[in-house]
């Protein structure tokens, strides 16, 4: 009797940890990790490069590559696309379903990491950490007065898993926490000590506004020039969710004009639209901006969790099973399983 060939899994992400690799090996998978150039991500690979890597692959653990109908049509062997992350605006869900494949996300893996990152940005901006270091390097050791996070009002836009994690952390600062859900059907997400308000109230009363909503057609540019002008001139904007939630050009103007006091940015429009590159560079040059390169979820622990969840989802599909419902964004094996809207559990 011929020996059963191993299931082939391709990983196109860095920092795939030994434990997750061992999990795949232990479930009969042959794992190939793509060799990416320094600074390169799988979103930088051309379709031809992706097709060459994926030609004889059964499962794909992916980061930010675009999953298109054209790509999927040329990969008949591929059964499952497992995102090591939770956003899936780059996945053509309808095409996945039509191709009979399965697409999953790593729900719950990086919640704590991103929530920590949002708090870190609030503290860094309030205490002027980046500005103080830059002054000291230039020989200016004069004390730059900062502001406490303690006792402040923080507005959370999007109270999904990460937003709720931010709210819980803020309890330790005796903060007043306001929340706004961009979609009415998300209002069932409650957290102790959180006051649900409309967007105008949140913007007008918050000392910090932190974004934790997904990027959808109706949340794009949720924070535009009008929204920024509703904020306090002493307020700070934090975005660790998606670049398209904020009009970066309007944000730059608001910061230059003193309409708001500062911004903490882990995501930028220029990540997907190169015409915003100059805007990003101008934002990075400002002393009242704290910035990171879309690394809010990238801790050792967070990546280990998301790696393992993605691996578990891939193995489940290869075994003919169904991954946890919250992780499945498209299941083409079941024509009746249609994702029509973003469920609460899939919010960032």
Short mmCIF file of C-alpha atoms in Angstrom, two decimals:
data_model
loop_
_atom_site.label_atom_id
_atom_site.label_comp_id
_atom_site.label_asym_id
_atom_site.label_seq_id
_atom_site.Cartn_x
_atom_site.Cartn_y
_atom_site.Cartn_z
CA UNK A 1 0.00 0.00 0.00
CA UNK A 2 1.54 3.34 -1.02
CA UNK A 3 2.60 5.63 1.81
CA UNK A 4 0.33 8.62 2.30
CA UNK A 5 2.04 11.84 1.22
CA UNK A 6 2.41 14.55 3.89
CA UNK A 7 0.14 17.57 3.89
CA UNK A 8 2.18 20.56 2.77
CA UNK A 9 1.88 23.83 4.67
CA UNK A 10 3.45 27.08 3.49
CA UNK A 11 4.18 29.88 5.97
CA UNK A 12 4.80 33.30 4.42
CA UNK A 13 5.40 35.12 7.70
CA UNK A 14 8.45 35.76 9.84
CA UNK A 15 8.73 34.75 13.49
CA UNK A 16 7.04 31.37 13.17
CA UNK A 17 7.95 29.84 16.52
CA UNK A 18 9.27 26.31 17.20
CA UNK A 19 6.20 25.25 19.20
CA UNK A 20 3.79 26.04 16.38
CA UNK A 21 6.14 24.37 13.91
CA UNK A 22 6.23 21.28 16.14
CA UNK A 23 2.43 21.27 16.28
CA UNK A 24 2.22 21.09 12.49
CA UNK A 25 4.90 18.43 12.27
CA UNK A 26 3.12 16.43 14.94
CA UNK A 27 -0.02 16.41 12.81
CA UNK A 28 1.69 15.02 9.75
CA UNK A 29 2.44 18.29 7.98
CA UNK A 30 5.48 19.11 5.93
CA UNK A 31 6.18 22.79 6.57
CA UNK A 32 7.89 25.22 4.22
CA UNK A 33 8.72 28.71 5.48
CA UNK A 34 9.15 31.25 2.69
CA UNK A 35 12.50 33.02 2.59
CA UNK A 36 11.71 36.72 2.57
CA UNK A 37 14.25 39.47 2.06
CA UNK A 38 15.05 41.78 4.97
CA UNK A 39 12.12 44.13 5.46
CA UNK A 40 9.94 42.22 3.01
CA UNK A 41 6.49 40.88 3.88
CA UNK A 42 4.26 38.52 1.95
CA UNK A 43 2.22 41.54 0.77
CA UNK A 44 5.32 42.52 -1.22
CA UNK A 45 5.37 39.27 -3.19
CA UNK A 46 4.02 39.35 -6.74
CA UNK A 47 1.28 36.97 -7.82
CA UNK A 48 3.87 35.04 -9.83
CA UNK A 49 6.04 34.64 -6.73
CA UNK A 50 3.07 33.51 -4.65
CA UNK A 51 1.98 31.00 -7.28
CA UNK A 52 5.48 29.53 -7.40
CA UNK A 53 5.48 29.09 -3.62
CA UNK A 54 1.92 27.75 -3.43
CA UNK A 55 1.86 25.43 -6.45
CA UNK A 56 1.72 22.15 -4.47
CA UNK A 57 0.59 23.42 -1.07
CA UNK A 58 -2.43 22.21 0.92
CA UNK A 59 -2.52 24.95 3.57
CA UNK A 60 -1.23 28.50 3.64
CA UNK A 61 -0.46 30.45 6.82
CA UNK A 62 -0.45 34.01 5.59
CA UNK A 63 0.11 37.53 6.83
CA UNK A 64 -0.91 40.47 4.66
CA UNK A 65 -0.88 39.11 1.11
CA UNK A 66 -3.93 39.85 -1.02
CA UNK A 67 -6.13 36.76 -1.45
CA UNK A 68 -7.84 37.27 -4.80
CA UNK A 69 -10.15 35.24 -7.02
CA UNK A 70 -7.48 35.19 -9.73
CA UNK A 71 -4.89 33.76 -7.34
CA UNK A 72 -7.23 31.13 -5.88
CA UNK A 73 -8.34 29.94 -9.32
CA UNK A 74 -4.77 28.82 -10.02
CA UNK A 75 -4.38 26.87 -6.76
CA UNK A 76 -6.65 23.82 -7.01
CA UNK A 77 -4.72 21.88 -4.35
CA UNK A 78 -4.90 24.61 -1.71
CA UNK A 79 -7.58 23.85 0.90
CA UNK A 80 -7.18 26.47 3.60
CA UNK A 81 -5.87 30.00 4.01
CA UNK A 82 -5.13 30.70 7.69
CA UNK A 83 -4.42 34.36 8.50
CA UNK A 84 -2.00 35.01 11.34
CA UNK A 85 -4.03 37.99 12.45
CA UNK A 86 -7.63 39.10 12.73
CA UNK A 87 -8.24 41.68 9.99
CA UNK A 88 -9.28 40.26 6.65
CA UNK A 89 -9.95 43.21 4.37
CA UNK A 90 -7.36 41.76 1.97
CA UNK A 91 -9.19 38.45 1.65
CA UNK A 92 -11.82 38.09 -1.08
CA UNK A 93 -14.23 36.15 1.10
CA UNK A 94 -16.69 35.48 -1.72
CA UNK A 95 -13.91 34.10 -3.92
CA UNK A 96 -12.71 31.80 -1.13
CA UNK A 97 -16.20 30.46 -0.70
CA UNK A 98 -16.77 30.07 -4.44
CA UNK A 99 -13.51 28.15 -4.79
CA UNK A 100 -14.57 25.61 -2.16
CA UNK A 101 -11.73 26.59 0.15
CA UNK A 102 -11.70 27.77 3.77
CA UNK A 103 -10.29 31.01 5.16
CA UNK A 104 -9.67 31.60 8.86
CA UNK A 105 -8.32 34.26 11.19
CA UNK A 106 -6.47 33.93 14.51
CA UNK A 107 -9.19 35.28 16.79
CA UNK A 108 -8.01 35.96 20.33
CA UNK A 109 -4.31 35.59 19.66
CA UNK A 110 -3.11 39.18 19.72
CA UNK A 111 -5.81 40.98 21.73
CA UNK A 112 -3.64 41.49 24.80
CA UNK A 113 -0.63 42.63 22.77
CA UNK A 114 -2.54 45.34 20.90
CA UNK A 115 -4.38 46.50 24.04
CA UNK A 116 -1.01 46.87 25.81
CA UNK A 117 0.34 48.79 22.81
CA UNK A 118 -2.54 51.27 22.87
CA UNK A 119 -1.93 51.98 26.57
CA UNK A 120 1.81 52.31 25.93
CA UNK A 121 1.12 54.99 23.32
CA UNK A 122 -1.18 56.90 25.67
CA UNK A 123 1.49 56.90 28.37
CA UNK A 124 4.31 57.77 25.98
CA UNK A 125 2.41 60.76 24.61
CA UNK A 126 1.11 61.95 27.95
CA UNK A 127 4.55 61.82 29.55
CA UNK A 128 6.30 63.11 26.39
CA UNK A 129 8.79 60.25 26.37
CA UNK A 130 9.88 60.56 22.74
CA UNK A 131 10.10 64.34 22.89
CA UNK A 132 12.09 64.24 26.13
CA UNK A 133 14.63 61.78 24.75
CA UNK A 134 15.10 63.84 21.58
CA UNK A 135 15.70 66.96 23.67
CA UNK A 136 18.23 65.17 25.87
CA UNK A 137 20.14 63.86 22.86
CA UNK A 138 20.46 67.50 21.74
CA UNK A 139 21.76 68.50 25.16
CA UNK A 140 18.52 69.99 26.48
CA UNK A 141 17.79 68.42 29.87
CA UNK A 142 15.03 70.89 30.79
CA UNK A 143 11.96 69.09 32.14
CA UNK A 144 9.10 68.87 29.66
CA UNK A 145 5.91 68.74 31.71
CA UNK A 146 3.61 65.89 30.74
CA UNK A 147 0.12 64.76 31.69
CA UNK A 148 -1.22 61.87 33.76
CA UNK A 149 -3.34 59.13 32.31
CA UNK A 150 -4.74 58.78 35.82
CA UNK A 151 -8.27 60.13 36.10
CA UNK A 152 -8.58 61.06 32.44
CA UNK A 153 -11.52 60.38 30.11
CA UNK A 154 -10.71 57.84 27.40
CA UNK A 155 -12.99 57.21 24.44
CA UNK A 156 -12.85 53.77 22.84
CA UNK A 157 -14.24 53.46 19.31
CA UNK A 158 -15.10 49.81 18.73
CA UNK A 159 -15.64 47.70 21.83
CA UNK A 160 -14.63 44.31 20.52
CA UNK A 161 -12.06 42.05 22.15
CA UNK A 162 -9.20 44.57 21.99
CA UNK A 163 -11.37 47.53 22.94
CA UNK A 164 -12.67 45.67 25.98
CA UNK A 165 -9.09 44.78 26.91
CA UNK A 166 -8.16 48.47 26.78
CA UNK A 167 -11.14 49.29 29.00
CA UNK A 168 -10.07 46.72 31.59
CA UNK A 169 -6.53 48.10 31.66
CA UNK A 170 -7.80 51.64 32.11
CA UNK A 171 -9.57 50.63 35.32
CA UNK A 172 -6.15 50.62 36.95
CA UNK A 173 -5.77 54.30 36.07
CA UNK A 174 -9.18 55.26 37.52
CA UNK A 175 -10.08 56.54 34.08
CA UNK A 176 -13.56 57.45 32.93
CA UNK A 177 -14.17 55.23 29.91
CA UNK A 178 -16.57 56.09 27.10
CA UNK A 179 -17.33 53.76 24.20
CA UNK A 180 -18.91 54.12 20.79
CA UNK A 181 -19.79 51.18 18.55
CA UNK A 182 -19.77 52.16 14.85
CA UNK A 183 -22.50 49.58 14.18
CA UNK A 184 -25.65 49.43 16.36
CA UNK A 185 -25.67 45.63 16.35
CA UNK A 186 -22.32 45.64 18.21
CA UNK A 187 -23.79 47.41 21.24
CA UNK A 188 -24.34 44.12 23.07
CA UNK A 189 -20.61 44.12 23.85
CA UNK A 190 -20.56 45.47 27.40
CA UNK A 191 -17.73 45.99 29.82
CA UNK A 192 -17.99 46.96 33.48
CA UNK A 193 -17.46 50.66 34.09
CA UNK A 194 -17.84 51.65 30.44
CA UNK A 195 -20.38 54.28 29.42
CA UNK A 196 -21.81 53.91 25.91
CA UNK A 197 -22.25 57.24 24.11
CA UNK A 198 -22.66 58.61 20.60
CA UNK A 199 -19.60 59.53 18.56
CA UNK A 200 -19.98 63.30 18.98
CA UNK A 201 -20.08 62.97 22.78
CA UNK A 202 -17.06 60.67 22.81
CA UNK A 203 -15.01 63.04 20.65
CA UNK A 204 -15.99 66.14 22.60
CA UNK A 205 -15.35 64.74 26.09
CA UNK A 206 -12.35 62.42 25.68
CA UNK A 207 -8.77 63.25 26.60
CA UNK A 208 -7.68 60.21 24.61
CA UNK A 209 -9.53 58.68 21.67
CA UNK A 210 -8.40 55.16 20.77
CA UNK A 211 -9.56 53.25 17.69
CA UNK A 212 -10.37 49.54 17.79
CA UNK A 213 -12.86 49.10 14.95
CA UNK A 214 -12.38 47.10 11.74
CA UNK A 215 -11.92 48.82 8.40
CA UNK A 216 -15.15 48.53 6.44
CA UNK A 217 -16.70 50.68 3.73
CA UNK A 218 -18.67 52.65 6.30
CA UNK A 219 -15.83 53.03 8.82
CA UNK A 220 -13.27 54.37 6.32
CA UNK A 221 -12.27 57.90 7.34
CA UNK A 222 -14.43 57.63 10.44
CA UNK A 223 -11.95 60.14 11.88
CA UNK A 224 -11.90 62.92 9.31
CA UNK A 225 -11.33 66.67 9.56
CA UNK A 226 -14.78 67.24 11.06
CA UNK A 227 -14.26 64.56 13.71
CA UNK A 228 -10.80 65.88 14.61
CA UNK A 229 -12.19 69.39 15.06
CA UNK A 230 -14.75 68.01 17.52
CA UNK A 231 -11.95 66.80 19.79
CA UNK A 232 -10.40 68.84 22.58
CA UNK A 233 -7.26 70.77 21.61
CA UNK A 234 -5.58 68.93 24.50
CA UNK A 235 -6.74 65.50 23.29
CA UNK A 236 -4.69 62.70 21.80
CA UNK A 237 -5.69 60.24 19.05
CA UNK A 238 -4.46 56.61 19.16
CA UNK A 239 -4.80 54.30 16.16
CA UNK A 240 -3.62 50.70 16.50
CA UNK A 241 -6.40 49.30 14.30
CA UNK A 242 -6.33 50.15 10.58
CA UNK A 243 -4.89 53.11 8.70
CA UNK A 244 -8.03 53.76 6.67
CA UNK A 245 -10.04 54.61 9.77
CA UNK A 246 -8.27 57.99 9.87
CA UNK A 247 -7.84 60.57 7.13
CA UNK A 248 -4.09 60.98 7.63
CA UNK A 249 -3.93 64.25 5.70
CA UNK A 250 -6.62 65.74 7.92
CA UNK A 251 -4.77 64.41 10.95
CA UNK A 252 -1.52 66.06 9.86
CA UNK A 253 -3.33 69.37 9.41
CA UNK A 254 -5.02 69.04 12.81
CA UNK A 255 -1.67 68.41 14.51
CA UNK A 256 0.04 71.30 12.73
CA UNK A 257 -2.84 73.65 13.56
CA UNK A 258 -3.04 72.56 17.21
CA UNK A 259 -6.57 71.23 16.80
CA UNK A 260 -5.44 68.21 18.84
CA UNK A 261 -2.38 67.72 21.03
CA UNK A 262 -0.85 64.53 19.67
CA UNK A 263 -1.25 61.15 18.02
CA UNK A 264 -0.05 57.60 18.57
CA UNK A 265 0.01 55.72 15.26
CA UNK A 266 0.75 52.08 14.59
CA UNK A 267 -1.01 52.07 11.20
CA UNK A 268 -0.98 54.41 8.22
CA UNK A 269 -2.84 54.91 4.97
CA UNK A 270 0.49 54.72 3.13
CA UNK A 271 0.64 51.00 3.94
CA UNK A 272 -1.94 50.43 1.19
CA UNK A 273 -1.83 53.72 -0.74
CA UNK A 274 1.59 55.03 -1.73
CA UNK A 275 0.16 58.48 -2.48
CA UNK A 276 0.06 59.02 1.30
CA UNK A 277 3.78 58.37 1.74
CA UNK A 278 4.68 62.05 2.06
CA UNK A 279 1.91 62.50 4.61
CA UNK A 280 3.26 59.61 6.69
CA UNK A 281 6.78 61.08 6.59
CA UNK A 282 5.44 64.45 7.72
CA UNK A 283 3.57 62.82 10.60
CA UNK A 284 6.69 60.92 11.69
CA UNK A 285 8.66 64.16 11.83
CA UNK A 286 6.35 65.74 14.41
CA UNK A 287 7.51 65.70 18.06
CA UNK A 288 3.94 65.09 19.29
CA UNK A 289 3.54 61.89 17.27
CA UNK A 290 4.56 58.48 18.61
CA UNK A 291 4.77 55.93 15.80
CA UNK A 292 5.43 52.24 15.30
CA UNK A 293 5.52 50.17 12.06
CA UNK A 294 2.24 48.22 12.43
CA UNK A 295 3.84 46.26 15.24
CA UNK A 296 1.15 46.44 17.91
CA UNK A 297 0.42 42.72 17.66
CA UNK A 298 4.07 41.75 17.24
CA UNK A 299 5.29 40.54 20.59
CA UNK A 300 6.93 37.18 21.20
CA UNK A 301 3.87 36.03 23.11
CA UNK A 302 1.31 37.50 20.72
CA UNK A 303 2.91 35.93 17.66
CA UNK A 304 3.22 32.57 19.39
CA UNK A 305 -0.50 32.65 20.15
CA UNK A 306 -1.53 33.68 16.63
CA UNK A 307 0.90 31.21 15.03
CA UNK A 308 -0.61 28.35 17.00
CA UNK A 309 -4.20 29.37 16.30
CA UNK A 310 -3.45 29.61 12.58
CA UNK A 311 -1.74 26.21 12.69
CA UNK A 312 -4.67 24.66 14.55
CA UNK A 313 -7.14 26.06 12.02
CA UNK A 314 -5.07 24.70 9.12
CA UNK A 315 -4.85 21.23 10.65
CA UNK A 316 -8.56 21.17 11.42
CA UNK A 317 -9.43 21.84 7.77
CA UNK A 318 -6.88 19.35 6.47
CA UNK A 319 -8.45 16.77 8.77
CA UNK A 320 -11.89 17.50 7.33
CA UNK A 321 -12.99 19.22 10.52
CA UNK A 322 -14.27 22.73 11.19
CA UNK A 323 -12.12 25.27 13.07
CA UNK A 324 -13.68 27.31 15.90
CA UNK A 325 -16.63 29.27 14.52
CA UNK A 326 -15.18 32.65 15.52
CA UNK A 327 -12.09 31.93 13.40
CA UNK A 328 -13.92 31.00 10.18
CA UNK A 329 -14.55 33.87 7.77
CA UNK A 330 -15.40 31.69 4.75
CA UNK A 331 -16.07 27.98 4.36
CA UNK A 332 -16.57 27.00 0.75
CA UNK A 333 -17.10 23.37 1.73
CA UNK A 334 -20.56 24.35 3.00
CA UNK A 335 -22.57 26.42 0.49
CA UNK A 336 -25.01 27.37 3.24
CA UNK A 337 -22.27 28.96 5.38
CA UNK A 338 -22.36 32.55 4.16
CA UNK A 339 -20.67 35.39 6.01
CA UNK A 340 -22.86 38.45 5.35
CA UNK A 341 -21.53 40.81 8.02
CA UNK A 342 -18.73 41.11 10.50
CA UNK A 343 -19.74 39.31 13.72
CA UNK A 344 -18.96 40.76 17.11
CA UNK A 345 -16.26 38.19 17.77
CA UNK A 346 -14.28 39.25 14.70
CA UNK A 347 -13.93 42.89 15.69
CA UNK A 348 -10.39 43.99 16.49
#
